[in-house]
Short mmCIF file of C-alpha atoms in Angstrom, two decimals:
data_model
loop_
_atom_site.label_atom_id
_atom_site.label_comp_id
_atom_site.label_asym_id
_atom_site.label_seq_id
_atom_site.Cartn_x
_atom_site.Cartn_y
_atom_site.Cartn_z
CA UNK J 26 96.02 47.49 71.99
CA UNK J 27 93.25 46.34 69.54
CA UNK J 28 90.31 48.33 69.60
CA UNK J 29 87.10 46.70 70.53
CA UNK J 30 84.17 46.47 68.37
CA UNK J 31 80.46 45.48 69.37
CA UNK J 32 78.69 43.21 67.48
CA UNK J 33 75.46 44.87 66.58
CA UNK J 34 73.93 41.75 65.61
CA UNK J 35 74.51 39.97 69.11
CA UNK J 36 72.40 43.00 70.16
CA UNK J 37 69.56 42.31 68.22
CA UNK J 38 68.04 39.56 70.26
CA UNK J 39 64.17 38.90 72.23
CA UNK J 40 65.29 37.99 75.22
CA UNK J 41 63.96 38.16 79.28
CA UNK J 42 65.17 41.60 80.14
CA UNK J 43 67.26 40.07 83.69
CA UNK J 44 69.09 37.66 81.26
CA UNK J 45 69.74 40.76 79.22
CA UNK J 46 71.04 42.94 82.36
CA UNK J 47 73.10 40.14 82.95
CA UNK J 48 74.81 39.39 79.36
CA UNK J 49 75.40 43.09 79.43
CA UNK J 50 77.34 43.06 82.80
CA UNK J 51 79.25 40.01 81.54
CA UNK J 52 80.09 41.83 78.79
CA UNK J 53 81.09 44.36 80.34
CA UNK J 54 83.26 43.03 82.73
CA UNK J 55 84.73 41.59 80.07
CA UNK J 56 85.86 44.45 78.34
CA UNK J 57 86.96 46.03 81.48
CA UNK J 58 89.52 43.00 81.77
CA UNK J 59 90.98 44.31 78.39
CA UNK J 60 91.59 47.48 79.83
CA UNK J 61 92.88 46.06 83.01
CA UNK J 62 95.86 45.18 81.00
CA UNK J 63 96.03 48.14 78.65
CA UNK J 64 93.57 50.94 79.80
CA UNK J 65 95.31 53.67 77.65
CA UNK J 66 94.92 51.77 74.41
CA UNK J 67 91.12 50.54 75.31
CA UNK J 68 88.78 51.82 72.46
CA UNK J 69 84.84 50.42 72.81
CA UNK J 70 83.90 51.12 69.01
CA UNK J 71 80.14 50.78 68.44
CA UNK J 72 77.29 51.76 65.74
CA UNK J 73 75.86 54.54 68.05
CA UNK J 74 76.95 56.34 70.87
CA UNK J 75 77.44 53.89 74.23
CA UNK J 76 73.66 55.91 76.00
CA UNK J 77 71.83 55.08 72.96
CA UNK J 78 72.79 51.36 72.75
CA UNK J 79 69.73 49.04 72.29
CA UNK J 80 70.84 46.02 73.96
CA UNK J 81 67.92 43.66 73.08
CA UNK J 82 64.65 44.09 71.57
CA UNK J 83 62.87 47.15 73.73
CA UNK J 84 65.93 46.84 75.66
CA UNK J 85 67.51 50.37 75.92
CA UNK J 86 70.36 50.73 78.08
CA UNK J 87 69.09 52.66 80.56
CA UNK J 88 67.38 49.63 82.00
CA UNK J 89 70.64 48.41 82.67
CA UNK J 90 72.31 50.97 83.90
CA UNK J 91 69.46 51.43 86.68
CA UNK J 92 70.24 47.87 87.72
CA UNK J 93 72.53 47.74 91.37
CA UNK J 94 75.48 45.68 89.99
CA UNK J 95 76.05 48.20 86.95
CA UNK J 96 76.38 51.46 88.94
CA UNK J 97 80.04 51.34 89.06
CA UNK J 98 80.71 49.48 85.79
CA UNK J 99 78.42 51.98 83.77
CA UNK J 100 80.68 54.68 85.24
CA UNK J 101 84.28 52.68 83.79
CA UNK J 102 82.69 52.21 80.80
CA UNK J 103 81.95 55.76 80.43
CA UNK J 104 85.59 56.76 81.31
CA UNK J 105 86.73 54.92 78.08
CA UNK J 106 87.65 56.29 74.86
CA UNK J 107 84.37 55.08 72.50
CA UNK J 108 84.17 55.93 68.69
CA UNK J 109 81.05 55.48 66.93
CA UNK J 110 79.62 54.73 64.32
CA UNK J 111 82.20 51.52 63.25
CA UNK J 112 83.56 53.40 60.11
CA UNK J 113 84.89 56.16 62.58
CA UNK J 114 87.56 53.62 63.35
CA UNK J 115 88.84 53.19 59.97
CA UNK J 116 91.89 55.56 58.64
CA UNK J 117 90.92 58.78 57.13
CA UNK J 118 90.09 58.58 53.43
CA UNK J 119 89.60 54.75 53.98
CA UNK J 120 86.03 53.65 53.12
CA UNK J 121 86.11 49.65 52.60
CA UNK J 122 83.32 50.26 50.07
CA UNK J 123 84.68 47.25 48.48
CA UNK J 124 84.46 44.78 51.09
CA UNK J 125 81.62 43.00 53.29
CA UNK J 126 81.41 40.35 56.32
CA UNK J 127 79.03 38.10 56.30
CA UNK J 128 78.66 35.35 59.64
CA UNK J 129 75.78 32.46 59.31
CA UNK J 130 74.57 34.28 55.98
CA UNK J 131 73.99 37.86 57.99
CA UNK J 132 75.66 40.77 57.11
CA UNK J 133 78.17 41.57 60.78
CA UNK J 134 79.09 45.53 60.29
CA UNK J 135 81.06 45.31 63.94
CA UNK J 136 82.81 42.46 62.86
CA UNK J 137 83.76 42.98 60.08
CA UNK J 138 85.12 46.42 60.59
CA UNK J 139 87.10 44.33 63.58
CA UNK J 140 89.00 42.40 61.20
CA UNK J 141 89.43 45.05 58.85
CA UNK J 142 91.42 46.86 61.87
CA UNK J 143 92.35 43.94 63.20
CA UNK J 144 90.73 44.26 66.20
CA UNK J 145 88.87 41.96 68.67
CA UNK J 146 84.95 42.08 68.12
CA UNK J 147 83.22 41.88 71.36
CA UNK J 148 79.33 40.30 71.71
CA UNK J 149 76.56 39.93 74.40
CA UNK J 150 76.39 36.85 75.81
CA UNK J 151 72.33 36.25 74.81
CA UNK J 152 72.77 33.37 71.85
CA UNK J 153 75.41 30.37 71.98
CA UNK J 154 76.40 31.35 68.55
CA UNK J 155 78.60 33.86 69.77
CA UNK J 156 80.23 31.91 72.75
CA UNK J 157 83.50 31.66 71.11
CA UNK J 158 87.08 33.63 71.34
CA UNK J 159 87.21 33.04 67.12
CA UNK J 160 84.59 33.59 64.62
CA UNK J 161 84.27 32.57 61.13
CA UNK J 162 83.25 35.15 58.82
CA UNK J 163 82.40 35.49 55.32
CA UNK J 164 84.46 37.82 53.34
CA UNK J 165 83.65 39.39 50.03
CA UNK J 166 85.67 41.51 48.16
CA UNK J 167 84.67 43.28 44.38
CA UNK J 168 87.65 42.55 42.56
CA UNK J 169 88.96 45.25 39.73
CA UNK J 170 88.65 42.40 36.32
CA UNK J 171 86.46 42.59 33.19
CA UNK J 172 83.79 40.78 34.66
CA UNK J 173 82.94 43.17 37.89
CA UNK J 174 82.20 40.33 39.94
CA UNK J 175 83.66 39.26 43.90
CA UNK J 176 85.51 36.82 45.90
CA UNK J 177 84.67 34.88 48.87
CA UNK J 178 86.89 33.85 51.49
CA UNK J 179 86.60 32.76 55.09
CA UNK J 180 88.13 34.43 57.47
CA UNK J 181 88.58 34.65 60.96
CA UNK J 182 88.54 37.39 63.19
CA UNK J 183 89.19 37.66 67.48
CA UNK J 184 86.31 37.94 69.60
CA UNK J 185 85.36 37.59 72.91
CA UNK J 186 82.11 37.90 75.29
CA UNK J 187 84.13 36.48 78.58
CA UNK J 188 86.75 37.15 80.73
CA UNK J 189 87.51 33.74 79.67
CA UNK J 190 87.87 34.26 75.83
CA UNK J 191 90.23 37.39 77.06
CA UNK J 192 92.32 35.11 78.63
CA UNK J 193 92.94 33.49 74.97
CA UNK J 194 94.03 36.83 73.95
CA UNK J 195 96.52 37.96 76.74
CA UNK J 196 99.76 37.14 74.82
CA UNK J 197 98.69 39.17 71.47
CA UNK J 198 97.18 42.11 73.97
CA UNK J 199 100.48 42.21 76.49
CA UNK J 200 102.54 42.26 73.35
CA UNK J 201 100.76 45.39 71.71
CA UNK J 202 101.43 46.82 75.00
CA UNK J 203 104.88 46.14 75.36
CA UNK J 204 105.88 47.38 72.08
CA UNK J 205 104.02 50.39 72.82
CA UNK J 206 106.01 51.04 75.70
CA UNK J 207 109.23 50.24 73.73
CA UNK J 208 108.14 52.28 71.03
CA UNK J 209 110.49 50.77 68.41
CA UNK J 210 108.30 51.69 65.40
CA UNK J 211 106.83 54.92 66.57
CA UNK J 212 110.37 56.65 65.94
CA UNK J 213 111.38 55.64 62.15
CA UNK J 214 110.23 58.67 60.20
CA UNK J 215 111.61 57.16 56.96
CA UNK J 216 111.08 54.50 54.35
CA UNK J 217 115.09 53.84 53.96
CA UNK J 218 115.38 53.79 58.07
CA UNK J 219 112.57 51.21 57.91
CA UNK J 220 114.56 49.37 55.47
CA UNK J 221 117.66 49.40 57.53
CA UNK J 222 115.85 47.95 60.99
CA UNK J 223 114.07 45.52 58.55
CA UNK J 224 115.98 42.26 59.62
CA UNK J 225 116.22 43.38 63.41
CA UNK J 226 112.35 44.73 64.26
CA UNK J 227 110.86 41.31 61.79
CA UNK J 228 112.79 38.69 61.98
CA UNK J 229 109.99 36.46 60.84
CA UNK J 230 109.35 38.01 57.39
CA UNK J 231 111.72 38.10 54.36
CA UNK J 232 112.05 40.34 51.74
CA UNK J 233 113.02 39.84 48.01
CA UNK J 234 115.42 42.46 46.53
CA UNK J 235 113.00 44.61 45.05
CA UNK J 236 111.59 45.44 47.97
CA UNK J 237 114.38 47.36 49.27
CA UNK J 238 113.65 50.17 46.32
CA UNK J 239 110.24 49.83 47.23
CA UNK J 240 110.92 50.72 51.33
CA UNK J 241 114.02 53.39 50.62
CA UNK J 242 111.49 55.24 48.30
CA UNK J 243 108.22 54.69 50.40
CA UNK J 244 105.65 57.48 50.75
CA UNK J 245 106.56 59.73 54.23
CA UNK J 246 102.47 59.31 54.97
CA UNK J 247 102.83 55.28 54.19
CA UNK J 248 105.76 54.91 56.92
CA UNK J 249 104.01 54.25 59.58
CA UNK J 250 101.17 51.65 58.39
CA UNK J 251 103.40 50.05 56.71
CA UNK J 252 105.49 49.66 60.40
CA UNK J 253 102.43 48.41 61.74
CA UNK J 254 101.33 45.78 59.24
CA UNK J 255 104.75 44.02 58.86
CA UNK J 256 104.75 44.05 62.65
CA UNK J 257 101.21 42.67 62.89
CA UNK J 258 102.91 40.53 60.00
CA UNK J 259 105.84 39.19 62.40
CA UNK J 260 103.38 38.73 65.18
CA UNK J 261 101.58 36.83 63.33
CA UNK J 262 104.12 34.46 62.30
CA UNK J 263 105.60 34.07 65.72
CA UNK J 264 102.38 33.07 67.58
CA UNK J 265 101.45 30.59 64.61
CA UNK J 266 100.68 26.88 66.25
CA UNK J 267 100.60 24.83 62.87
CA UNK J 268 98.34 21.88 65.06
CA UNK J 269 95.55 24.62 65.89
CA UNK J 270 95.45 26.89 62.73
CA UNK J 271 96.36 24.16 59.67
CA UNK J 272 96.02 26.76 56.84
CA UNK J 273 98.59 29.43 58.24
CA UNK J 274 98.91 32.18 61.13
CA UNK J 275 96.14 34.48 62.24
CA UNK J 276 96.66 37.41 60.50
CA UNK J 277 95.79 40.51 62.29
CA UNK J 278 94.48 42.49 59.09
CA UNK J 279 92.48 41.42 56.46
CA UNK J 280 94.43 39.30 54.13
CA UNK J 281 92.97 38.04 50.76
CA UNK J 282 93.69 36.54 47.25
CA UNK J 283 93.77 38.14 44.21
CA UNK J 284 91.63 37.74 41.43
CA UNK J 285 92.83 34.91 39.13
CA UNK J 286 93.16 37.23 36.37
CA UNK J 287 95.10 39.45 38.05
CA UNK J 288 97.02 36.90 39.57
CA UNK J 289 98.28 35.77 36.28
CA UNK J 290 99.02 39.36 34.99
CA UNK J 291 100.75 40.90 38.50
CA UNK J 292 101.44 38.53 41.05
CA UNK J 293 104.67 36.57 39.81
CA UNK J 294 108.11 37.31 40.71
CA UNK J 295 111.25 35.91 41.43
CA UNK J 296 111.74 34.18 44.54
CA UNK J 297 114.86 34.37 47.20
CA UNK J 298 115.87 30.60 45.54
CA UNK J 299 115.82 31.59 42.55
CA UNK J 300 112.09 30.38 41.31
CA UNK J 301 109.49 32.08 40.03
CA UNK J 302 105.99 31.77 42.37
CA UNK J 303 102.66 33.47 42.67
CA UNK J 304 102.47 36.07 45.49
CA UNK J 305 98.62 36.76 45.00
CA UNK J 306 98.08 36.99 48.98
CA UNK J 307 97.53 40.84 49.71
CA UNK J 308 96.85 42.69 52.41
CA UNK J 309 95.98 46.42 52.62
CA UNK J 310 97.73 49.61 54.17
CA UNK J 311 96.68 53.24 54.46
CA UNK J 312 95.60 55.92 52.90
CA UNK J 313 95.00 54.92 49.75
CA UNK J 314 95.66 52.08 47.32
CA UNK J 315 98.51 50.63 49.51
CA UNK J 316 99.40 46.78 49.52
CA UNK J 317 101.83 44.39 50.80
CA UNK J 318 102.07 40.85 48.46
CA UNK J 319 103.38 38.00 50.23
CA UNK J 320 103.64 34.09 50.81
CA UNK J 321 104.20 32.13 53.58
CA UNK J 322 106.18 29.57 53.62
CA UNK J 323 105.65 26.71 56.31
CA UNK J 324 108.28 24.30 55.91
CA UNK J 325 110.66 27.70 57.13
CA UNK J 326 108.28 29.65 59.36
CA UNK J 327 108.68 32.61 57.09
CA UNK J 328 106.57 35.18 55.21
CA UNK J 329 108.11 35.84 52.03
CA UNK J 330 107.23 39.40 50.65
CA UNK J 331 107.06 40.76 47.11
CA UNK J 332 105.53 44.14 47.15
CA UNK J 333 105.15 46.75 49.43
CA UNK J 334 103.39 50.17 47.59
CA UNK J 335 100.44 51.16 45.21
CA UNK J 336 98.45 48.10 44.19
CA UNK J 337 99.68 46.47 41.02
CA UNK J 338 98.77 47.24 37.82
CA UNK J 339 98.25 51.12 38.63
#
């Protein structure tokens, strides 16, 4: 299941302190029907601990808590796992110094670090702004090129403040749990066994031929993100409903372009027909300098993918 990730900026309003006691129970029931459907896998990740949580201006938590209709959701919410602060979440050695979300011109640390993970950010209910199960954030990424400078991109990340906007997420959050349960990544232990279930565990994604060097030789410690992102990869694909999302599927990681010089000096190869096309569209695995290039392909329903290891030009 996704982890969950407060938006500390939907925290950060003036507002009458009963409408605050009741965004915050909304909210929380909210999150509890996440866990309703995977209560193992439920992670709350905040900026502070859950007790020191300010949820409004000189709005402190307690206040809630000592309201009647929190007593026993306080206590569930207590009983889940919680990291804190966001960049707990993230996998060891990763830092993301790189990158920054943005929403309506404001920094969004929550957020952002919830489509870096590709998780589901989560918001009090106390501005209409955040009454959505999507947000549009602003992405920028430094970008390694003679000039030092960044790119921008929009992207969109899950969210939710109602049991409502969960509801929009059941599919993606019932499927995380049901592979779980299968387990059919958890056991490969190998790049070349990855390689060999390839076709049969992502049937949505195709690889060119020099990717199968790339998976029989992978990294032991890359094996398993790399699982997860061409399965969040596949999902992706799958669930795509051209009508609603025009520009491609919702990918569950952070997925971004590459600079146009680099773009020019890395990003071409050969494709399965025979052409040669730009695969500039990266996304990130972990630890370290890990990326998979790709392109997807509408007319076929297919990602196409180029490069899975170190990122080029290292």
């Amino acid at each position: 299941m996704p982890q969950l990730f407060l938006n500390e900026k939907s925290c950060e309003t003036k507002a009458d302190p009963d409408r605050v006691n009741r965004a915050m129970t909304k909210l929380v029931k909210t999150i509890v029907a996440v866990a309703a459907v995977d209560r193992p896998g439920t992670v709350l990740v905040a900026r502070e601990h859950v007790k020191a949580l300010q949820l409004a201006e000189g709005h402190p938590i307690g206040k809630w808590i000592g309201t009647p209709e929190a007593k026993d959701l306080w206590r569930r919410l207590l009983l889940m796992q919680t990291k804190y602060p966001h960049h707990d979440a993230f996998p060891e050695g990763e830092t993301f110094s790189d990158v920054a979300y943005s929403h309506d011109g404001v920094p969004v640390i929550g957020l952002g670090a919830a489509h870096l993970m590709g998780g589901i950010g989560v918001s009090l209910p106390l501005e209409p702004r955040w009454d959505a199960h999507r947000l549009t954030l602003v992405r920028e990424e430094l970008v390694d090129d003679e000039d030092g400078g960044s790119v921008l991109t929009e992207v969109q990340v899950p969210h939710a403040t109602t049991r409502e906007h969960v509801d929009a997420h059941l599919p993606w959050i019932r499927e995380e749990v049901e592979a779980a349960q299968r387990g059919d990544l958890s056991a490969i232990r190998s790049g070349a066994e990855l390689w060999e279930r390839c076709a049969d565990l992502f049937p949505h994604l195709l690889f060119l031929p020099r990717v199968e060097a790339q998976l029989r030789e992978l990294e032991q410690y890359w094996v398993h993100s790399v699982c997860k992102r061409l399965a969040e990869m596949d999902r992706a694909v799958l669930l795509w409903d051209p009508e609603a999302d025009l520009d491609g599927p919702q990918w569950a990681s952070a997925v971004t372009p590459e600079h146009s010089t680099r773009k020019r000096d890395y990003c071409e190869f050969t494709d399965l027909d025979g052409e040669s096309r730009y695969f500039d569209t990266h996304l990130r695995f972990t630890p370290g300098a890990g990326r998979v290039h790709f392109r997807f392909v509408k007319a076929t329903r297919r990602a196409h993918i180029a490069h899975i290891g170190r990122k080029l030009g290292i």
